[in-house]
Tab-separated table of C-alpha atoms and ligand atoms in Angstrom:
chain	number	residue	atom	x	y	z
S	1	MET	CA	-17.539	0.628	75.803
S	2	GLN	CA	-20.306	-2.055	76.200
S	3	GLU	CA	-22.895	0.144	74.493
S	4	LEU	CA	-20.530	1.416	71.826
S	5	LEU	CA	-19.511	-2.024	70.442
S	6	PRO	CA	-23.062	-3.070	69.425
S	7	CYS	CA	-23.624	0.277	67.717
S	8	PHE	CA	-20.109	-0.035	65.974
S	9	ARG	CA	-21.072	-3.653	64.855
S	10	ASP	CA	-24.395	-2.223	63.476
S	11	TRP	CA	-22.625	0.451	61.559
S	12	LEU	CA	-20.248	-2.096	60.096
S	13	ALA	CA	-23.180	-4.189	59.063
S	14	THR	CA	-24.501	-1.301	56.897
S	15	GLN	CA	-21.257	-1.037	54.992
S	16	ARG	CA	-21.217	-2.751	51.665
S	17	ASP	CA	-17.504	-2.602	50.529
S	18	GLU	CA	-15.382	-5.445	49.368
S	19	ALA	CA	-12.540	-4.207	51.550
S	20	LYS	CA	-10.298	-6.511	53.778
S	21	ALA	CA	-10.477	-3.761	56.250
S	22	LEU	CA	-14.262	-4.260	56.745
S	23	THR	CA	-13.832	-8.023	57.340
S	24	LEU	CA	-11.120	-7.238	59.912
S	25	LEU	CA	-13.144	-4.648	61.634
S	26	ARG	CA	-16.104	-6.952	61.887
S	27	ALA	CA	-13.965	-9.593	63.373
S	28	LEU	CA	-12.311	-7.100	65.825
S	29	ALA	CA	-15.780	-5.887	66.866
S	30	ASP	CA	-17.147	-9.351	67.333
S	31	GLU	CA	-14.047	-10.560	69.299
S	32	SER	CA	-14.161	-7.392	71.441
S	33	LEU	CA	-17.910	-7.950	72.174
S	34	LYS	CA	-17.129	-11.454	73.453
S	35	VAL	CA	-14.858	-9.982	76.231
S	36	ALA	CA	-16.471	-6.619	76.550
S	37	GLY	CA	-17.273	-7.217	80.231
S	38	SER	CA	-13.637	-7.897	81.120
S	39	THR	CA	-11.843	-5.488	83.355
S	40	ASP	CA	-8.379	-6.501	82.093
S	41	PRO	CA	-7.500	-4.100	79.269
S	42	GLN	CA	-5.188	-6.682	77.688
S	43	GLN	CA	-8.122	-9.032	76.986
S	44	LEU	CA	-9.487	-6.406	74.673
S	45	GLU	CA	-6.403	-6.441	72.504
S	46	PHE	CA	-5.853	-8.859	69.667
S	47	ASP	CA	-2.687	-9.694	67.653
S	48	ALA	CA	-2.530	-10.520	63.943
S	49	LEU	CA	-3.026	-14.262	64.461
S	50	ASP	CA	-6.150	-13.744	66.649
S	51	LEU	CA	-7.570	-11.502	63.909
S	52	ALA	CA	-6.720	-13.841	61.014
S	53	GLN	CA	-8.356	-16.727	62.890
S	54	ALA	CA	-11.534	-14.659	63.608
S	55	CYS	CA	-11.722	-13.811	59.822
S	56	HIS	CA	-11.130	-17.577	58.874
S	57	TRP	CA	-8.181	-16.526	56.684
S	58	PRO	CA	-5.810	-19.227	55.393
S	59	GLU	CA	-3.014	-17.264	57.086
S	60	CYS	CA	-4.299	-18.062	60.500
S	61	ASP	CA	-1.215	-20.008	61.572
S	62	ASP	CA	1.403	-17.768	59.793
S	63	PHE	CA	2.045	-14.732	61.897
S	64	ASP	CA	4.186	-12.849	59.352
S	65	ALA	CA	1.691	-13.286	56.501
S	66	ALA	CA	-1.320	-12.416	58.734
S	67	SER	CA	0.398	-9.242	60.014
S	68	LYS	CA	1.462	-8.144	56.544
S	69	LYS	CA	-2.110	-8.710	55.314
S	70	ILE	CA	-3.653	-6.653	58.162
S	71	LYS	CA	-1.156	-3.935	57.713
S	72	SER	CA	-1.978	-3.659	53.968
S	73	ALA	CA	-5.782	-3.518	54.836
S	74	ASN	CA	-5.242	-0.127	56.452
S	75	LEU	CA	-7.922	-0.100	59.047
S	76	GLU	CA	-7.278	3.398	60.304
S	77	LYS	CA	-7.676	4.725	56.738
S	78	TYR	CA	-10.892	2.762	56.292
S	79	LEU	CA	-12.427	4.405	59.364
S	80	SER	CA	-10.972	7.935	58.819
S	81	SER	CA	-12.120	8.061	55.249
S	82	ARG	CA	-15.665	7.195	56.376
S	83	ALA	CA	-15.597	9.146	59.633
S	84	ALA	CA	-18.508	11.471	58.717
S	85	ASP	CA	-20.917	8.587	58.103
S	86	HIS	CA	-19.472	6.534	61.078
S	87	GLU	CA	-19.740	9.459	63.608
S	88	ALA	CA	-23.226	10.435	62.412
S	89	PHE	CA	-24.430	6.842	63.009
S	90	PHE	CA	-23.224	7.056	66.580
S	91	VAL	CA	-24.877	10.430	67.140
S	92	GLN	CA	-28.072	9.160	65.660
S	93	HIS	CA	-28.096	6.449	68.179
S	94	GLY	CA	-27.753	9.005	71.106
S	95	LEU	CA	-24.149	8.222	71.867
S	96	GLN	CA	-21.433	10.817	72.691
S	97	HIS	CA	-18.550	8.581	71.795
S	98	ALA	CA	-17.417	6.639	68.795
S	99	LEU	CA	-14.833	3.948	68.370
S	100	ARG	CA	-11.536	4.076	66.506
S	101	VAL	CA	-8.862	1.444	65.904
S	102	CYS	CA	-5.816	1.632	68.106
S	103	LYS	CA	-2.695	-0.204	67.255
S	104	ARG	CA	-0.146	-0.689	70.138
S	105	SER	CA	3.331	-1.738	68.872
S	106	PRO	CA	5.286	-2.912	71.967
S	107	SER	CA	9.007	-2.886	71.647
S	108	GLY	CA	11.213	-5.997	71.374
S	109	ARG	CA	9.688	-9.317	70.291
S	110	HIS	CA	6.164	-8.557	71.500
S	111	ARG	CA	3.550	-8.605	68.836
S	112	ALA	CA	1.562	-5.514	67.726
S	113	GLN	CA	-1.903	-5.450	69.276
S	114	TRP	CA	-5.047	-4.001	67.808
S	115	SER	CA	-7.995	-2.878	69.805
S	116	LEU	CA	-10.949	-0.595	69.633
S	117	GLU	CA	-10.878	2.634	71.735
S	118	PRO	CA	-13.587	5.086	72.379
S	119	TYR	CA	-13.161	8.778	71.548
S	120	SER	CA	-15.426	11.648	72.188
S	121	LEU	CA	-17.443	13.110	69.417
S	122	ALA	CA	-17.680	16.522	71.007
S	123	SER	CA	-14.182	17.303	72.275
S	124	PRO	CA	-11.701	19.234	70.008
S	125	VAL	CA	-9.185	16.445	70.370
S	126	ALA	CA	-11.376	14.347	67.905
S	127	ILE	CA	-11.432	17.103	65.457
S	128	ILE	CA	-7.684	17.715	65.667
S	129	ASP	CA	-7.202	13.957	65.196
S	130	ALA	CA	-9.533	13.879	62.290
S	131	GLN	CA	-7.601	16.734	60.764
S	132	ARG	CA	-4.234	15.025	61.394
S	133	ASP	CA	-5.647	11.889	59.723
S	134	ASN	CA	-6.644	13.821	56.625
S	135	GLU	CA	-3.441	15.863	56.333
S	136	PRO	CA	-1.165	13.215	54.721
S	137	VAL	CA	-3.693	12.554	52.024
S	138	GLU	CA	-4.149	16.227	51.255
S	139	ALA	CA	-0.357	16.783	51.243
S	140	GLY	CA	0.163	13.713	49.082
S	141	LEU	CA	-2.483	14.691	46.628
S	142	GLY	CA	-0.800	18.179	46.238
S	143	THR	CA	2.480	16.716	44.846
S	144	ASP	CA	2.381	13.467	43.178
S	145	GLY	CA	-0.811	11.869	44.440
S	146	PRO	CA	-0.759	9.086	47.026
S	147	GLN	CA	1.565	6.145	46.132
S	148	ILE	CA	0.177	2.654	46.134
S	149	GLU	CA	1.995	-0.615	46.773
S	150	TYR	CA	0.708	-3.839	45.315
S	151	ASP	CA	0.717	-7.080	47.242
S	152	TYR	CA	1.721	-10.083	45.135
S	153	ALA	CA	0.270	-13.569	45.533
S	154	THR	CA	2.739	-15.904	43.821
S	155	ALA	CA	1.770	-18.575	41.310
S	156	GLY	CA	0.553	-21.628	43.277
S	157	THR	CA	-1.372	-19.553	45.843
S	158	VAL	CA	-4.221	-18.635	43.535
S	159	ARG	CA	-6.606	-21.691	43.070
S	160	PRO	CA	-7.657	-22.371	39.556
S	161	SER	CA	-11.226	-23.601	38.721
S	162	TRP	CA	-11.672	-27.401	38.267
S	163	LEU	CA	-11.788	-26.801	34.571
S	164	ALA	CA	-8.499	-24.936	34.442
S	165	ARG	CA	-6.806	-27.357	36.858
S	166	LEU	CA	-6.294	-29.613	33.803
S	167	LEU	CA	-3.962	-26.988	32.378
S	168	PHE	CA	-2.677	-25.132	35.393
S	169	GLY	CA	-2.365	-27.979	37.904
S	170	ASP	CA	-1.614	-26.096	41.179
S	171	GLY	CA	-1.821	-22.710	39.367
S	172	TRP	CA	1.298	-22.745	37.037
S	173	PHE	CA	3.000	-24.701	34.351
S	174	ARG	CA	6.215	-24.713	32.263
S	175	THR	CA	5.840	-23.913	28.649
S	176	LYS	CA	8.234	-26.753	27.714
S	177	SER	CA	6.017	-29.461	29.192
S	178	LEU	CA	3.011	-31.608	28.413
S	179	ARG	CA	0.824	-28.872	29.858
S	180	GLY	CA	2.715	-26.333	27.795
S	181	LEU	CA	1.834	-28.352	24.672
S	182	LEU	CA	-1.836	-28.421	25.807
S	183	PHE	CA	-1.559	-24.596	26.167
S	184	VAL	CA	-0.278	-24.278	22.578
S	185	CYS	CA	-3.172	-26.410	21.433
S	186	THR	CA	-5.633	-24.058	23.138
S	187	GLY	CA	-4.049	-21.334	21.140
S	188	LEU	CA	-3.953	-23.290	17.890
S	189	ALA	CA	-7.527	-24.543	18.000
S	190	PRO	CA	-9.000	-21.075	17.732
S	191	MET	CA	-6.641	-20.229	14.986
S	192	VAL	CA	-7.857	-23.297	13.045
S	193	CYS	CA	-11.383	-22.372	13.730
S	194	ALA	CA	-10.772	-18.844	12.523
S	195	ALA	CA	-9.105	-20.109	9.332
S	196	ALA	CA	-12.094	-22.430	8.803
S	197	LEU	CA	-14.447	-19.580	9.116
S	198	VAL	CA	-12.599	-17.408	6.693
S	199	ALA	CA	-12.430	-20.385	4.275
S	200	THR	CA	-16.244	-20.957	4.517
S	201	VAL	CA	-16.958	-17.231	3.901
S	202	TRP	CA	-14.574	-17.463	0.870
S	203	LEU	CA	-16.289	-20.503	-0.516
S	204	MET	CA	-19.679	-18.801	-0.142
S	205	LEU	CA	-18.633	-16.182	-2.550
S	206	PHE	CA	-18.936	-18.775	-5.218
S	207	VAL	CA	-22.504	-19.697	-4.401
S	208	LYS	CA	-24.869	-18.030	-6.970
S	209	ARG	CA	-28.315	-17.825	-5.426
S	210	PRO	CA	-30.439	-15.297	-3.469
S	211	VAL	CA	-29.627	-14.620	0.168
S	212	THR	CA	-31.799	-16.730	2.528
S	213	THR	CA	-32.658	-16.432	6.241
S	214	ALA	CA	-30.263	-19.253	7.002
S	215	ASP	CA	-27.391	-17.318	5.401
S	216	LEU	CA	-28.174	-14.273	7.584
S	217	ALA	CA	-28.344	-16.548	10.675
S	218	PHE	CA	-25.004	-18.044	9.701
S	219	LEU	CA	-23.538	-14.604	9.146
S	220	ILE	CA	-24.555	-13.431	12.721
S	221	PHE	CA	-23.228	-16.673	14.303
S	222	ALA	CA	-19.966	-16.440	12.342
S	223	ALA	CA	-19.514	-12.826	13.351
S	224	GLY	CA	-20.080	-13.670	17.047
S	225	LEU	CA	-17.771	-16.714	16.969
S	226	GLY	CA	-15.235	-14.671	15.137
S	227	TRP	CA	-15.277	-11.854	17.786
S	228	MET	CA	-14.895	-14.461	20.562
S	229	LEU	CA	-11.954	-16.107	18.762
S	230	TRP	CA	-10.327	-12.845	18.083
S	231	ASP	CA	-10.676	-11.707	21.780
S	232	PHE	CA	-9.143	-14.996	22.973
S	233	LEU	CA	-6.229	-14.922	20.592
S	234	ARG	CA	-5.626	-11.231	21.307
S	235	SER	CA	-5.343	-11.904	25.148
S	236	LEU	CA	-2.979	-14.887	24.434
S	237	TRP	CA	-0.913	-12.556	22.267
S	238	TRP	CA	-0.910	-9.841	24.982
S	239	LEU	CA	0.053	-12.400	27.602
S	240	LEU	CA	3.214	-13.342	25.612
S	241	SER	CA	4.212	-9.812	24.698
S	242	ASP	CA	3.070	-7.805	27.814
S	243	ARG	CA	3.874	-10.654	30.369
S	244	ILE	CA	0.476	-10.107	32.145
S	245	VAL	CA	-3.205	-10.213	31.345
S	246	PRO	CA	-6.272	-10.340	33.579
S	247	ALA	CA	-7.367	-13.890	33.994
S	248	SER	CA	-10.890	-14.856	32.870
S	249	ASP	CA	-13.298	-15.798	35.637
S	250	VAL	CA	-13.627	-19.263	34.015
S	251	LEU	CA	-10.034	-20.057	35.104
S	252	LEU	CA	-10.425	-19.157	38.712
S	253	GLY	CA	-11.824	-20.902	41.681
S	254	TRP	CA	-15.306	-19.960	42.799
S	255	ARG	CA	-14.149	-18.115	45.872
S	256	GLU	CA	-11.036	-16.466	44.304
S	257	ASP	CA	-10.825	-12.633	43.901
S	258	PRO	CA	-9.859	-11.398	40.355
S	259	ALA	CA	-6.464	-12.659	39.382
S	260	GLN	CA	-3.956	-12.324	36.474
S	261	LEU	CA	-2.163	-14.663	34.102
S	262	GLU	CA	1.499	-13.918	34.101
S	263	SER	CA	4.358	-15.292	32.105
S	264	PHE	CA	7.777	-15.109	33.839
S	265	LYS	CA	11.158	-16.912	33.711
S	266	ASP	CA	12.456	-19.263	36.264
S	267	GLY	CA	16.013	-19.995	35.262
S	268	ASN	CA	15.827	-21.061	31.575
S	269	ALA	CA	12.226	-22.223	31.758
S	270	ARG	CA	9.328	-20.011	30.981
S	271	ILE	CA	6.345	-20.371	33.309
S	272	ILE	CA	2.822	-19.257	32.936
S	273	GLY	CA	0.913	-19.007	36.107
S	274	LEU	CA	-2.093	-17.591	37.864
S	275	VAL	CA	-1.022	-14.800	40.159
S	276	ARG	CA	-2.663	-11.876	41.939
S	277	TYR	CA	-1.700	-8.247	42.232
S	278	SER	CA	-3.887	-6.480	44.766
S	279	ALA	CA	-3.705	-3.400	46.863
S	280	THR	CA	-5.725	-1.274	49.317
S	281	CYS	CA	-6.927	1.981	47.981
S	282	PRO	CA	-4.967	4.792	49.830
S	283	VAL	CA	-7.902	7.066	49.445
S	284	CYS	CA	-10.789	4.919	50.834
S	285	ALA	CA	-9.219	1.636	51.948
S	286	ALA	CA	-11.249	-0.591	49.502
S	287	THR	CA	-9.730	-3.151	47.344
S	288	VAL	CA	-7.857	-2.170	44.267
S	289	GLU	CA	-7.930	-4.565	41.220
S	290	LEU	CA	-6.275	-4.367	37.806
S	291	ARG	CA	-8.353	-3.374	34.777
S	292	TYR	CA	-7.613	-2.244	31.361
S	293	GLY	CA	-7.713	1.461	30.494
S	294	GLU	CA	-9.848	3.036	27.933
S	295	GLY	CA	-9.244	4.647	24.461
S	296	SER	CA	-5.498	4.807	23.590
S	297	GLU	CA	-4.698	3.052	26.850
S	298	ARG	CA	-6.898	0.024	26.403
S	299	ARG	CA	-3.823	-2.214	26.498
S	300	ARG	CA	-2.471	-0.749	29.726
S	301	LEU	CA	-3.373	-2.091	33.131
S	302	PHE	CA	-4.493	0.253	35.843
S	303	GLY	CA	-5.224	-0.305	39.577
S	304	CYS	CA	-8.930	0.573	39.987
S	305	CYS	CA	-10.592	0.922	43.385
S	306	VAL	CA	-13.690	-1.280	43.368
S	307	GLU	CA	-15.720	1.327	45.214
S	308	ALA	CA	-14.849	4.243	42.942
S	309	PRO	CA	-13.347	2.619	39.775
S	310	GLN	CA	-13.499	5.769	37.688
S	311	GLU	CA	-11.994	8.190	40.342
S	312	HIS	CA	-9.512	6.215	42.474
S	313	VAL	CA	-7.217	5.152	39.578
S	314	PHE	CA	-3.575	4.210	40.010
S	315	THR	CA	-0.878	3.261	37.586
S	316	PHE	CA	0.530	-0.294	37.779
S	317	ASP	CA	4.096	-1.495	37.333
S	318	ARG	CA	4.489	-5.224	37.775
S	319	VAL	CA	8.201	-4.880	38.295
S	320	THR	CA	8.381	-2.302	41.122
S	321	ARG	CA	4.827	-3.297	42.285
S	322	ARG	CA	4.152	0.362	42.832
S	323	GLY	CA	1.955	2.999	41.364
S	324	ARG	CA	0.854	6.508	41.692
S	325	ARG	CA	-2.554	8.193	41.452
S	326	VAL	CA	-3.794	9.031	37.957
S	327	ARG	CA	-7.155	10.372	38.884
U	1	LIG	ZN1	-10.850	4.030	46.713
């Protein structure tokens, strides 16, 4: 165990995914290394809070939130989908065993415990295990493809950037409020700009003189500005009619993952807030984020795996918060 852990940590260090599972496994490896000399097997087990603390997550004092987040990270899938690379790394370092995640769920009110356990790379047990790990995926792919469930971070938990805090406060605002009025103004201002642009171009039709370089420069500038205004107004329109659009990075805090702007009802009031739908890819355990489709589906949001965004694609339904594999 003591020689497997450093090797496992080195293998994790070579991974370049943006998966929650990777952060968790690194924390699990580091924590296990600290107590690797211990003879008490219970010291090598960690519950959700220990892991959340080791990852410096904000959920480090909320057991339910931490345990939900760890469950959705799907540690076992992360390792089993990368088993070939992972096991080859151990073999390369002259080891006959590799490490896998073991989750022990005691009955009653005891908390589930995660630990790393060695398994032999040569014995047929490992091969059977690997096959068993792969089976559900294959079986799932045969019928409807693997299902995906999206986690939802409510409005107020996604931090806006300092610039957007003026409009969003803690992450949301009511449309019938001072902030709502400000929001309407952010929509009206581009409309006025667009109208002014059209009026200028129309007035230029009456100018009877040869085209100059200044005219061409103005034309390029006006086209660029017009495109930006159109893009902004279109996403505003889509927000009101489709209820959800991806939020621009300008609106989000520096350390925030991609989030969405959602418009929803709370009683009679309509609220616009920054929320986040995220999921863990059931194929490779990387993070899934929402992106627009292409071609005729450029207005439809899909859940795309950040590691294989063209291959691991899932539908997205903001009501059921579920999806199935498209590609
Ligand atoms: Zn994936």
